[in-house]
Tab-separated table of C-alpha atoms (C1' of nucleotides) in Angstrom:
chain	number	residue	atom	x	y	z
A	1	MET	CA	-38.624	-9.504	1.432
A	2	GLY	CA	-35.847	-9.715	-1.119
A	3	THR	CA	-32.398	-9.724	0.461
A	4	THR	CA	-31.356	-11.633	3.516
A	5	ASP	CA	-29.639	-9.662	6.253
A	6	THR	CA	-29.877	-12.201	9.064
A	7	GLY	CA	-27.546	-10.330	11.351
A	8	HIS	CA	-24.461	-11.928	9.706
A	9	GLN	CA	-22.320	-13.779	12.253
A	10	PRO	CA	-19.892	-15.433	9.837
A	11	ASP	CA	-18.071	-17.678	12.323
A	12	GLY	CA	-16.277	-14.781	13.991
A	13	ALA	CA	-13.975	-15.973	16.753
A	14	GLY	CA	-15.591	-18.726	18.790
A	15	GLU	CA	-18.219	-19.924	16.253
A	16	LYS	CA	-21.142	-19.393	18.592
A	17	GLN	CA	-24.305	-20.598	16.812
A	18	SER	CA	-26.427	-18.079	18.743
A	19	ALA	CA	-29.729	-17.646	16.873
A	20	PRO	CA	-29.865	-17.596	13.074
A	21	ARG	CA	-29.324	-21.119	11.715
A	22	ARG	CA	-28.152	-20.407	8.169
A	23	ARG	CA	-29.036	-22.441	5.146
A	24	ALA	CA	-26.348	-24.633	3.602
A	25	ASP	CA	-25.842	-22.541	0.459
A	26	ALA	CA	-25.578	-19.357	2.493
A	27	GLU	CA	-22.839	-20.910	4.594
A	28	ARG	CA	-21.086	-22.068	1.443
A	29	ASN	CA	-21.231	-18.589	-0.085
A	30	ILE	CA	-19.856	-16.979	3.049
A	31	THR	CA	-16.743	-19.098	3.006
A	32	ALA	CA	-16.414	-18.510	-0.749
A	33	ILE	CA	-16.547	-14.760	-0.135
A	34	LEU	CA	-14.052	-14.990	2.690
A	35	ASP	CA	-11.642	-16.943	0.506
A	36	ALA	CA	-12.088	-14.615	-2.451
A	37	ALA	CA	-11.625	-11.528	-0.291
A	38	LEU	CA	-8.418	-12.974	1.125
A	39	VAL	CA	-7.019	-13.507	-2.348
A	40	CYS	CA	-8.172	-10.153	-3.712
A	41	PHE	CA	-6.990	-8.133	-0.736
A	42	THR	CA	-3.536	-9.671	-0.645
A	43	GLU	CA	-3.148	-9.309	-4.395
A	44	GLN	CA	-4.100	-5.652	-4.425
A	45	PRO	CA	-5.190	-3.664	-1.388
A	46	GLN	CA	-7.698	-1.480	-3.246
A	47	ALA	CA	-9.741	-4.416	-4.519
A	48	SER	CA	-13.357	-3.304	-4.914
A	49	MET	CA	-16.370	-5.067	-3.472
A	50	THR	CA	-17.481	-5.729	-7.035
A	51	ALA	CA	-14.232	-7.511	-7.815
A	52	ILE	CA	-14.450	-9.581	-4.647
A	53	ALA	CA	-18.018	-10.626	-5.382
A	54	ARG	CA	-17.061	-11.573	-8.907
A	55	THR	CA	-14.088	-13.612	-7.690
A	56	ALA	CA	-16.276	-15.361	-5.146
A	57	GLY	CA	-18.760	-16.197	-7.881
A	58	VAL	CA	-21.672	-14.487	-6.158
A	59	GLY	CA	-23.749	-11.415	-6.862
A	60	ARG	CA	-22.772	-8.122	-5.346
A	61	VAL	CA	-26.038	-8.003	-3.436
A	62	THR	CA	-25.328	-11.348	-1.831
A	63	LEU	CA	-21.997	-10.069	-0.642
A	64	TYR	CA	-23.629	-7.076	1.031
A	65	ALA	CA	-26.280	-9.361	2.501
A	66	HIS	CA	-23.592	-11.164	4.508
A	67	PHE	CA	-21.112	-8.357	5.037
A	68	PRO	CA	-22.922	-5.015	5.207
A	69	SER	CA	-19.807	-2.953	4.565
A	70	ARG	CA	-16.281	-3.185	3.296
A	71	GLU	CA	-15.039	-2.537	6.792
A	72	VAL	CA	-16.953	-5.468	8.257
A	73	LEU	CA	-15.715	-7.735	5.500
A	74	LEU	CA	-12.098	-6.753	5.990
A	75	GLU	CA	-12.321	-7.360	9.699
A	76	ALA	CA	-13.970	-10.731	9.147
A	77	VAL	CA	-11.230	-11.761	6.725
A	78	LEU	CA	-8.582	-10.659	9.181
A	79	ASP	CA	-10.215	-12.634	11.948
A	80	HIS	CA	-10.693	-15.682	9.770
A	81	THR	CA	-7.092	-15.634	8.618
A	82	ILE	CA	-5.702	-15.291	12.105
A	83	THR	CA	-7.636	-18.357	13.170
A	84	LEU	CA	-6.341	-20.395	10.254
A	85	ALA	CA	-2.802	-19.104	10.633
A	86	SER	CA	-2.679	-19.903	14.329
A	87	ALA	CA	-3.448	-23.524	13.593
A	88	VAL	CA	-0.639	-23.760	11.054
A	89	ILE	CA	1.829	-22.025	13.339
A	90	ASP	CA	1.064	-24.401	16.182
A	91	THR	CA	2.058	-27.248	13.891
A	92	ALA	CA	5.629	-26.031	14.258
A	93	ALA	CA	5.422	-26.484	18.033
A	94	PRO	CA	7.083	-23.115	18.696
A	95	ASN	CA	7.231	-23.733	22.434
A	96	GLU	CA	9.217	-26.953	22.334
A	97	GLY	CA	12.910	-27.625	22.010
A	98	PRO	CA	15.685	-25.041	21.578
A	99	ALA	CA	14.402	-21.661	20.408
A	100	VAL	CA	16.725	-21.643	17.413
A	101	ASP	CA	15.334	-24.956	16.199
A	102	ALA	CA	11.782	-23.826	16.889
A	103	LEU	CA	12.347	-20.698	14.825
A	104	SER	CA	13.736	-22.795	12.026
A	105	ARG	CA	10.674	-25.031	12.078
A	106	LEU	CA	8.416	-22.004	12.193
A	107	LEU	CA	10.074	-20.449	9.172
A	108	HIS	CA	10.003	-23.591	7.087
A	109	ILE	CA	6.397	-24.444	7.853
A	110	SER	CA	4.682	-21.126	7.931
A	111	TRP	CA	6.652	-18.317	6.343
A	112	HIS	CA	4.049	-18.214	3.608
A	113	VAL	CA	1.150	-18.080	6.030
A	114	LEU	CA	2.805	-15.470	8.179
A	115	ASP	CA	3.458	-13.267	5.194
A	116	ARG	CA	-0.111	-13.517	3.978
A	117	HIS	CA	-1.180	-12.421	7.399
A	118	ARG	CA	1.248	-9.544	7.359
A	119	ARG	CA	-0.042	-8.221	4.064
A	120	LEU	CA	-3.617	-8.396	5.281
A	121	PHE	CA	-2.601	-6.542	8.386
A	122	GLU	CA	-1.012	-3.763	6.358
A	123	ILE	CA	-4.274	-3.195	4.541
A	124	ALA	CA	-6.262	-3.275	7.737
A	125	GLN	CA	-3.807	-0.808	9.204
A	126	ARG	CA	-4.890	1.936	6.869
A	127	GLU	CA	-8.562	1.060	6.519
A	128	LEU	CA	-9.664	-0.112	9.948
A	129	ASP	CA	-10.201	1.545	13.283
A	130	PRO	CA	-6.898	1.706	15.207
A	131	ALA	CA	-8.595	0.477	18.369
A	132	VAL	CA	-9.817	-2.689	16.684
A	133	LEU	CA	-6.401	-3.207	15.157
A	134	ARG	CA	-4.598	-3.319	18.474
A	135	GLN	CA	-6.001	-6.654	19.622
A	136	HIS	CA	-5.552	-8.251	16.205
A	137	HIS	CA	-2.004	-6.995	16.108
A	138	ASP	CA	-1.124	-8.329	19.528
A	139	GLN	CA	-2.670	-11.716	18.838
A	140	ALA	CA	-0.747	-11.958	15.584
A	141	MET	CA	2.668	-10.897	16.804
A	142	SER	CA	2.553	-12.760	20.086
A	143	ARG	CA	3.534	-16.138	18.628
A	144	VAL	CA	6.836	-14.898	17.251
A	145	GLU	CA	7.374	-12.571	20.174
A	146	GLN	CA	7.084	-15.324	22.757
A	147	LEU	CA	9.473	-17.468	20.793
A	148	LEU	CA	12.020	-14.666	20.692
A	149	ILE	CA	11.672	-14.051	24.434
A	150	ARG	CA	12.302	-17.720	25.100
A	151	GLY	CA	15.352	-17.585	22.873
A	152	GLN	CA	16.660	-14.586	24.778
A	153	GLN	CA	16.274	-16.452	28.071
A	154	GLU	CA	18.189	-19.373	26.599
A	155	GLY	CA	20.941	-17.008	25.545
A	156	ALA	CA	20.422	-17.929	21.895
A	157	PHE	CA	19.074	-14.531	20.855
A	158	ARG	CA	20.562	-11.111	21.456
A	159	THR	CA	19.275	-8.798	24.179
A	160	ASP	CA	21.185	-5.664	23.179
A	161	LEU	CA	18.347	-4.472	20.934
A	162	PRO	CA	14.680	-3.803	21.762
A	163	LEU	CA	12.557	-6.952	21.640
A	164	ASN	CA	10.095	-5.082	19.499
A	165	TRP	CA	12.771	-4.490	16.904
A	166	LEU	CA	13.648	-8.175	16.746
A	167	VAL	CA	10.021	-9.037	16.056
A	168	THR	CA	9.933	-6.373	13.373
A	169	THR	CA	13.100	-7.763	11.852
A	170	VAL	CA	11.632	-11.243	11.585
A	171	TYR	CA	8.397	-10.078	10.015
A	172	SER	CA	10.135	-7.612	7.759
A	173	LEU	CA	12.501	-10.146	6.222
A	174	LEU	CA	9.678	-12.642	6.051
A	175	HIS	CA	7.727	-10.217	3.941
A	176	ALA	CA	10.744	-9.386	1.814
A	177	ALA	CA	11.316	-13.052	1.059
A	178	ALA	CA	7.690	-13.586	0.147
A	179	ALA	CA	7.771	-10.552	-2.130
A	180	ASP	CA	10.925	-11.835	-3.822
A	181	VAL	CA	9.266	-15.193	-4.378
A	182	ASN	CA	6.342	-13.384	-5.938
A	183	THR	CA	8.537	-11.492	-8.377
A	184	GLY	CA	10.475	-14.650	-9.182
A	185	HIS	CA	13.767	-13.458	-7.692
A	186	LEU	CA	13.641	-16.218	-5.119
A	187	LYS	CA	12.529	-19.812	-5.491
A	188	GLN	CA	9.705	-21.230	-3.424
A	189	ASN	CA	11.721	-24.076	-1.960
A	190	THR	CA	14.830	-22.068	-1.105
A	191	ALA	CA	12.994	-19.152	0.509
A	192	ALA	CA	12.881	-20.642	3.990
A	193	ASP	CA	16.563	-21.549	3.926
A	194	VAL	CA	17.607	-18.101	2.731
A	195	LEU	CA	15.413	-16.574	5.384
A	196	GLU	CA	16.946	-18.708	8.099
A	197	ALA	CA	20.477	-18.015	6.911
A	198	THR	CA	19.804	-14.290	7.099
A	199	LEU	CA	17.787	-14.158	10.292
A	200	LEU	CA	19.807	-16.333	12.624
A	201	PRO	CA	23.012	-14.273	12.375
A	202	ALA	CA	20.943	-11.125	12.850
A	203	LEU	CA	19.289	-12.478	15.988
A	204	ARG	CA	22.341	-14.117	17.553
A	205	PRO	CA	24.003	-12.275	20.428
A	206	PRO	CA	26.781	-10.093	18.960
A	207	GLN	CA	29.325	-11.587	21.401
A	208	ALA	CA	29.036	-14.925	19.660
A	209	THR	CA	30.728	-13.414	16.646
A	210	VAL	CA	33.388	-11.458	18.458
A	211	ARG	CA	34.288	-14.337	20.748
A	212	ARG	CA	37.561	-15.190	19.136
A	213	ARG	CA	40.650	-16.535	20.915
A	214	ARG	CA	42.539	-13.476	22.034
A	215	ARG	CA	45.951	-14.781	20.987
A	216	GLY	CA	48.915	-12.981	19.413
B	1	MET	CA	-6.445	31.832	-23.223
B	2	GLY	CA	-6.934	30.827	-19.640
B	3	THR	CA	-4.634	28.049	-18.502
B	4	THR	CA	-0.994	27.620	-19.347
B	5	ASP	CA	0.074	24.264	-20.729
B	6	THR	CA	3.543	25.158	-21.970
B	7	GLY	CA	4.554	21.586	-22.581
B	8	HIS	CA	5.679	21.143	-18.939
B	9	GLN	CA	9.316	20.080	-18.702
B	10	PRO	CA	9.739	20.405	-14.934
B	11	ASP	CA	13.502	19.852	-14.753
B	12	GLY	CA	13.222	16.194	-15.680
B	13	ALA	CA	16.611	14.508	-15.706
B	14	GLY	CA	19.221	16.726	-17.295
B	15	GLU	CA	17.500	20.136	-16.932
B	16	LYS	CA	17.615	20.954	-20.621
B	17	GLN	CA	16.200	24.474	-21.099
B	18	SER	CA	14.917	23.581	-24.575
B	19	ALA	CA	12.265	26.144	-25.544
B	20	PRO	CA	9.725	27.452	-23.038
B	21	ARG	CA	11.405	29.890	-20.630
B	22	ARG	CA	9.052	29.811	-17.667
B	23	ARG	CA	8.138	32.768	-15.553
B	24	ALA	CA	9.553	32.931	-12.050
B	25	ASP	CA	6.309	32.241	-10.243
B	26	ALA	CA	5.578	29.257	-12.451
B	27	GLU	CA	8.953	27.792	-11.579
B	28	ARG	CA	8.294	28.441	-7.915
B	29	ASN	CA	4.922	26.703	-8.048
B	30	ILE	CA	6.344	23.683	-9.785
B	31	THR	CA	8.842	23.034	-7.030
B	32	ALA	CA	6.123	23.705	-4.441
B	33	ILE	CA	3.945	21.075	-6.112
B	34	LEU	CA	6.816	18.618	-6.311
B	35	ASP	CA	7.553	19.073	-2.620
B	36	ALA	CA	3.906	18.809	-1.625
B	37	ALA	CA	3.400	15.703	-3.746
B	38	LEU	CA	6.421	14.085	-2.143
B	39	VAL	CA	5.017	14.677	1.323
B	40	CYS	CA	1.466	13.642	0.446
B	41	PHE	CA	2.452	10.507	-1.429
B	42	THR	CA	4.763	9.225	1.278
B	43	GLU	CA	2.215	9.984	3.986
B	44	GLN	CA	-0.589	8.156	2.245
B	45	PRO	CA	-0.341	6.525	-1.169
B	46	GLN	CA	-3.892	7.347	-2.244
B	47	ALA	CA	-3.473	11.096	-1.818
B	48	SER	CA	-5.744	12.879	-4.292
B	49	MET	CA	-4.692	15.568	-6.716
B	50	THR	CA	-6.948	17.956	-4.822
B	51	ALA	CA	-5.110	17.264	-1.596
B	52	ILE	CA	-1.744	17.721	-3.251
B	53	ALA	CA	-2.773	21.031	-4.804
B	54	ARG	CA	-4.088	22.238	-1.461
B	55	THR	CA	-0.875	21.221	0.301
B	56	ALA	CA	1.187	22.985	-2.336
B	57	GLY	CA	-0.894	26.109	-1.873
B	58	VAL	CA	-1.943	26.301	-5.506
B	59	GLY	CA	-5.201	25.882	-7.365
B	60	ARG	CA	-6.088	22.509	-8.762
B	61	VAL	CA	-6.077	23.909	-12.268
B	62	THR	CA	-2.533	25.157	-11.839
B	63	LEU	CA	-1.456	21.688	-10.845
B	64	TYR	CA	-2.955	20.218	-14.003
B	65	ALA	CA	-1.386	22.990	-16.045
B	66	HIS	CA	2.081	21.750	-15.074
B	67	PHE	CA	1.392	18.052	-14.653
B	68	PRO	CA	-1.382	16.953	-17.016
B	69	SER	CA	-2.086	13.740	-15.147
B	70	ARG	CA	-1.519	11.993	-11.871
B	71	GLU	CA	0.733	9.552	-13.624
B	72	VAL	CA	2.991	12.277	-14.984
B	73	LEU	CA	3.170	13.926	-11.583
B	74	LEU	CA	4.093	10.711	-9.832
B	75	GLU	CA	6.830	10.014	-12.307
B	76	ALA	CA	8.167	13.554	-11.977
B	77	VAL	CA	8.238	13.246	-8.197
B	78	LEU	CA	10.042	9.937	-8.445
B	79	ASP	CA	12.598	11.417	-10.796
B	80	HIS	CA	13.060	14.520	-8.676
B	81	THR	CA	13.545	12.485	-5.520
B	82	ILE	CA	16.081	10.180	-7.067
B	83	THR	CA	18.159	13.165	-8.114
B	84	LEU	CA	18.066	14.655	-4.626
B	85	ALA	CA	18.701	11.306	-2.942
B	86	SER	CA	21.696	10.555	-5.114
B	87	ALA	CA	23.360	13.740	-3.968
B	88	VAL	CA	22.854	12.866	-0.305
B	89	ILE	CA	24.068	9.315	-0.796
B	90	ASP	CA	27.245	10.479	-2.466
B	91	THR	CA	27.981	12.491	0.662
B	92	ALA	CA	28.693	9.183	2.360
B	93	ALA	CA	31.400	8.375	-0.204
B	94	PRO	CA	30.177	4.797	-0.655
B	95	ASN	CA	33.085	3.909	-2.922
B	96	GLU	CA	35.867	4.788	-0.502
B	97	GLY	CA	37.408	2.867	2.362
B	98	PRO	CA	36.383	-0.576	3.655
B	99	ALA	CA	32.898	-1.606	2.528
B	100	VAL	CA	31.737	-2.198	6.084
B	101	ASP	CA	32.664	1.343	7.063
B	102	ALA	CA	31.117	2.726	3.905
B	103	LEU	CA	27.868	0.919	4.668
B	104	SER	CA	27.914	2.298	8.174
B	105	ARG	CA	28.376	5.837	6.849
B	106	LEU	CA	25.635	5.274	4.308
B	107	LEU	CA	23.191	4.092	6.971
B	108	HIS	CA	23.919	6.924	9.359
B	109	ILE	CA	23.716	9.657	6.764
B	110	SER	CA	20.933	8.550	4.520
B	111	TRP	CA	18.697	5.874	5.975
B	112	HIS	CA	15.940	8.436	6.101
B	113	VAL	CA	16.412	9.504	2.505
B	114	LEU	CA	16.634	5.938	1.295
B	115	ASP	CA	13.452	5.017	3.065
B	116	ARG	CA	11.561	7.957	1.630
B	117	HIS	CA	12.668	6.804	-1.753
B	118	ARG	CA	11.556	3.266	-1.043
B	119	ARG	CA	8.076	4.341	-0.059
B	120	LEU	CA	7.728	6.426	-3.186
B	121	PHE	CA	8.860	3.474	-5.219
B	122	GLU	CA	6.243	1.242	-3.669
B	123	ILE	CA	3.519	3.629	-4.750
B	124	ALA	CA	4.962	3.931	-8.228
B	125	GLN	CA	5.121	0.149	-8.381
B	126	ARG	CA	1.359	-0.185	-8.358
B	127	GLU	CA	0.437	2.948	-10.282
B	128	LEU	CA	3.068	3.317	-12.978
B	129	ASP	CA	3.953	1.443	-16.108
B	130	PRO	CA	6.275	-1.489	-15.305
B	131	ALA	CA	8.550	-0.575	-18.205
B	132	VAL	CA	9.133	2.933	-16.859
B	133	LEU	CA	9.716	1.527	-13.398
B	134	ARG	CA	12.599	-0.670	-14.417
B	135	GLN	CA	15.078	2.116	-15.097
B	136	HIS	CA	14.076	4.034	-11.989
B	137	HIS	CA	14.447	0.863	-9.955
B	138	ASP	CA	17.874	0.059	-11.290
B	139	GLN	CA	19.148	3.587	-10.790
B	140	ALA	CA	17.885	3.539	-7.222
B	141	MET	CA	19.192	0.170	-6.143
B	142	SER	CA	22.530	0.411	-7.873
B	143	ARG	CA	24.202	2.496	-5.165
B	144	VAL	CA	23.649	-0.079	-2.462
B	145	GLU	CA	24.195	-2.950	-4.846
B	146	GLN	CA	27.616	-1.744	-5.919
B	147	LEU	CA	28.619	-1.258	-2.319
B	148	LEU	CA	27.585	-4.810	-1.491
B	149	ILE	CA	29.509	-6.198	-4.456
B	150	ARG	CA	32.593	-4.367	-3.329
B	151	GLY	CA	32.130	-5.772	0.150
B	152	GLN	CA	31.856	-9.269	-1.251
B	153	GLN	CA	35.104	-8.828	-3.148
B	154	GLU	CA	36.779	-7.668	0.051
B	155	GLY	CA	35.465	-10.763	1.820
B	156	ALA	CA	33.517	-8.617	4.260
B	157	PHE	CA	30.095	-9.660	3.009
B	158	ARG	CA	28.727	-13.142	2.460
B	159	THR	CA	28.522	-14.728	-0.990
B	160	ASP	CA	26.444	-17.776	-0.065
B	161	LEU	CA	23.176	-15.955	-0.775
B	162	PRO	CA	21.980	-14.215	-3.956
B	163	LEU	CA	23.248	-10.650	-4.260
B	164	ASN	CA	19.717	-9.573	-5.012
B	165	TRP	CA	18.591	-10.908	-1.667
B	166	LEU	CA	21.254	-8.979	0.190
B	167	VAL	CA	20.090	-5.753	-1.437
B	168	THR	CA	16.517	-6.612	-0.517
B	169	THR	CA	17.579	-7.309	3.046
B	170	VAL	CA	19.200	-3.900	3.391
B	171	TYR	CA	16.238	-2.020	1.957
B	172	SER	CA	13.736	-4.104	3.848
B	173	LEU	CA	15.258	-3.489	7.268
B	174	LEU	CA	15.821	0.134	6.332
B	175	HIS	CA	12.125	0.495	5.726
B	176	ALA	CA	11.248	-1.398	8.884
B	177	ALA	CA	13.404	0.914	10.959
B	178	ALA	CA	11.864	3.998	9.376
B	179	ALA	CA	8.386	2.638	10.017
B	180	ASP	CA	9.254	1.933	13.638
B	181	VAL	CA	10.551	5.473	14.019
B	182	ASN	CA	7.272	6.723	12.590
B	183	THR	CA	5.193	4.767	15.101
B	184	GLY	CA	7.458	5.852	17.941
B	185	HIS	CA	8.815	2.379	18.686
B	186	LEU	CA	12.290	3.473	17.729
B	187	LYS	CA	14.047	6.765	18.426
B	188	GLN	CA	15.342	8.927	15.604
B	189	ASN	CA	18.919	9.020	16.844
B	190	THR	CA	19.235	5.321	17.648
B	191	ALA	CA	17.700	4.074	14.399
B	192	ALA	CA	20.931	4.035	12.417
B	193	ASP	CA	22.802	2.201	15.168
B	194	VAL	CA	20.097	-0.435	15.563
B	195	LEU	CA	20.037	-0.845	11.826
B	196	GLU	CA	23.781	-1.308	11.660
B	197	ALA	CA	23.795	-3.752	14.559
B	198	THR	CA	21.205	-5.871	12.791
B	199	LEU	CA	22.476	-5.628	9.250
B	200	LEU	CA	26.181	-6.276	9.689
B	201	PRO	CA	25.778	-9.722	11.268
B	202	ALA	CA	23.248	-10.601	8.589
B	203	LEU	CA	25.616	-9.605	5.805
B	204	ARG	CA	28.813	-11.051	7.263
B	205	PRO	CA	30.061	-14.333	5.776
B	206	PRO	CA	28.617	-17.202	7.845
B	207	GLN	CA	32.084	-18.769	8.288
B	208	ALA	CA	33.079	-15.875	10.517
B	209	THR	CA	30.520	-17.058	13.030
B	210	VAL	CA	30.960	-20.787	12.682
B	211	ARG	CA	34.749	-20.624	12.858
B	212	ARG	CA	35.079	-22.067	16.305
B	213	ARG	CA	37.884	-24.228	17.633
B	214	ARG	CA	36.803	-27.803	17.025
B	215	ARG	CA	37.721	-29.057	20.508
B	216	GLY	CA	36.002	-31.675	22.727
C	1	DC	C1'	-44.266	-30.406	-2.948
C	2	DC	C1'	-44.384	-26.123	-0.892
C	3	DT	C1'	-42.645	-22.337	1.617
C	4	DA	C1'	-39.349	-19.497	3.433
C	5	DA	C1'	-34.545	-18.526	2.925
C	6	DG	C1'	-31.493	-17.224	-0.272
C	7	DT	C1'	-29.832	-15.410	-4.687
C	8	DC	C1'	-29.842	-12.519	-8.712
C	9	DG	C1'	-29.452	-8.404	-12.010
C	10	DA	C1'	-30.945	-3.886	-12.722
C	11	DA	C1'	-31.325	0.477	-11.183
C	12	DC	C1'	-30.978	4.031	-7.755
C	13	DA	C1'	-28.712	7.693	-4.642
C	14	DC	C1'	-24.557	9.299	-3.109
C	15	DA	C1'	-19.802	10.309	-2.747
C	16	DT	C1'	-15.291	11.038	-4.511
C	17	DA	C1'	-11.589	11.360	-7.969
C	18	DT	C1'	-9.901	12.708	-12.575
C	19	DG	C1'	-9.482	15.901	-16.238
C	20	DT	C1'	-11.319	19.900	-18.879
C	21	DT	C1'	-13.264	24.438	-20.011
C	22	DC	C1'	-14.248	29.198	-19.135
C	23	DA	C1'	-14.119	33.824	-17.625
C	24	DG	C1'	-12.144	36.856	-14.486
C	25	DT	C1'	-7.996	38.347	-11.785
C	26	DT	C1'	-3.200	38.742	-10.485
C	27	DT	C1'	1.596	39.306	-11.466
C	28	DA	C1'	6.133	38.992	-13.664
C	29	DG	C1'	9.063	41.456	-16.349
C	30	DG	C1'	10.380	44.146	-20.488
D	1	DC	C1'	2.814	50.991	-17.289
D	2	DC	C1'	1.251	47.495	-20.146
D	3	DT	C1'	0.912	43.023	-21.942
D	4	DA	C1'	1.310	38.349	-22.034
D	5	DA	C1'	1.999	34.702	-18.930
D	6	DA	C1'	0.219	32.624	-15.080
D	7	DC	C1'	-3.127	31.798	-11.404
D	8	DT	C1'	-7.808	31.319	-9.762
D	9	DG	C1'	-12.562	29.333	-8.479
D	10	DA	C1'	-16.638	27.584	-10.354
D	11	DA	C1'	-18.738	24.405	-13.110
D	12	DC	C1'	-18.833	20.546	-16.201
D	13	DA	C1'	-18.351	15.666	-17.947
D	14	DT	C1'	-16.948	11.218	-16.837
D	15	DA	C1'	-15.721	7.293	-14.297
D	16	DT	C1'	-15.608	4.403	-10.354
D	17	DG	C1'	-16.842	2.873	-5.804
D	18	DT	C1'	-20.252	2.170	-1.948
D	19	DG	C1'	-24.417	0.865	-0.143
D	20	DT	C1'	-29.591	0.238	-0.864
D	21	DT	C1'	-34.000	-1.115	-2.860
D	22	DC	C1'	-36.994	-3.798	-5.764
D	23	DG	C1'	-39.099	-7.543	-8.083
D	24	DA	C1'	-38.321	-11.994	-9.941
D	25	DC	C1'	-36.107	-16.304	-9.752
D	26	DT	C1'	-33.885	-20.506	-7.513
D	27	DT	C1'	-33.158	-23.747	-4.016
D	28	DA	C1'	-32.744	-25.895	0.549
D	29	DG	C1'	-35.080	-28.607	3.490
D	30	DG	C1'	-39.096	-29.931	6.361
DNA sequence: CCTAAGTCGAACACATATGTTCAGTTTAGG
DNA sequence: CCTAAACTGAACATATGTGTTCGACTTAGG
């Protein structure tokens, strides 16, 4: 029979090699598709399957052989990216040392990765099933969220605003910086510093600013 | 002759009543379409012409009679919204009093309007001609930009980061707050306060925070 | 080297969106 | 009240996207 359709388990979460041992070129094409889809989706959300196949350098039929629908592909890309991003984020050792320093490391190392993830998530948000999104969302946000909680406990980050809002603030400015780099308004190498200079004052407890010697 | 096609000048910028005096119902439908398009576009960027016509309560043909293409409609909506938004923004008297207070007024009065405008602009950004966008963009951003410049001159806002970035920061957090209100994470009435509490520290000159008595 | 796994382009069915045309109906407004 | 302006649904042409099927070709890998 012509096409493949071997059940397609493109290294989902825990790379369980259950049944269908794939051939080497199939494996190679899958990763090529995943990479191409990542690029295409982040560049423009409405990227067609045709465009993705072309970018990956494979036929459209091959694409459908591995990912039977756009929805499946998008979810696979999301999953794949989260896995890669997590590894990069962990490089910054977000759980060690003062929270402020950890945040600084996180920003410098992975602002680019985090933004890519954010953009992907935005697409998924309006194309994927909300139920499926929830778990992806939680897994994605948790890294930054935990860091912020730790900072609050240390007294380094403010507690007068909802935690959720602080997370949103971080991601929002992260995205803004990435977008400005894209349009050329901001330089690659200064982005992290600008981001840090903007975020830290916004996250600091408001008392830290007001605490001025109450003299005449 | 069936359809209308009277050259369609739906109150563009300076409402010049050049030649084609429109009938009352035509005028009424045009504003209905403009309103409907605004709602549809901001709710979901890919809204179809059919959906917009249905929302406006007019036939699809009527829509095309006034706005010969999706592109024209989008541009008209953008133009219309900017005009309306400008009026609301001016209510906050952004050029009077201390810049910090003016920003606070601006946020409380018009964060919602500004966000609506931002969303529209995002859509236009990927559907309209870049050249056309430029002027719209400048006209939109200028209000906030001028306020920030004034604040810098007063010494109330930081000058260690690019002005462009400060504008981006304001709009970015504005949008984030609006999105959080939409998802229910933030309450309508607290949004402006949260926004202000986050933005002011981020915009303040960094010296104000660091200025601490250098004691042992 | 030989077979099954994989790939390929072409073509199909289907759905949806954009504009257009037409013929019939409503309505504003003098 | 009467006419021209405006609205209407139905149907058309066109384009693009999705997902499938088919037959032929290539290649991995025992």
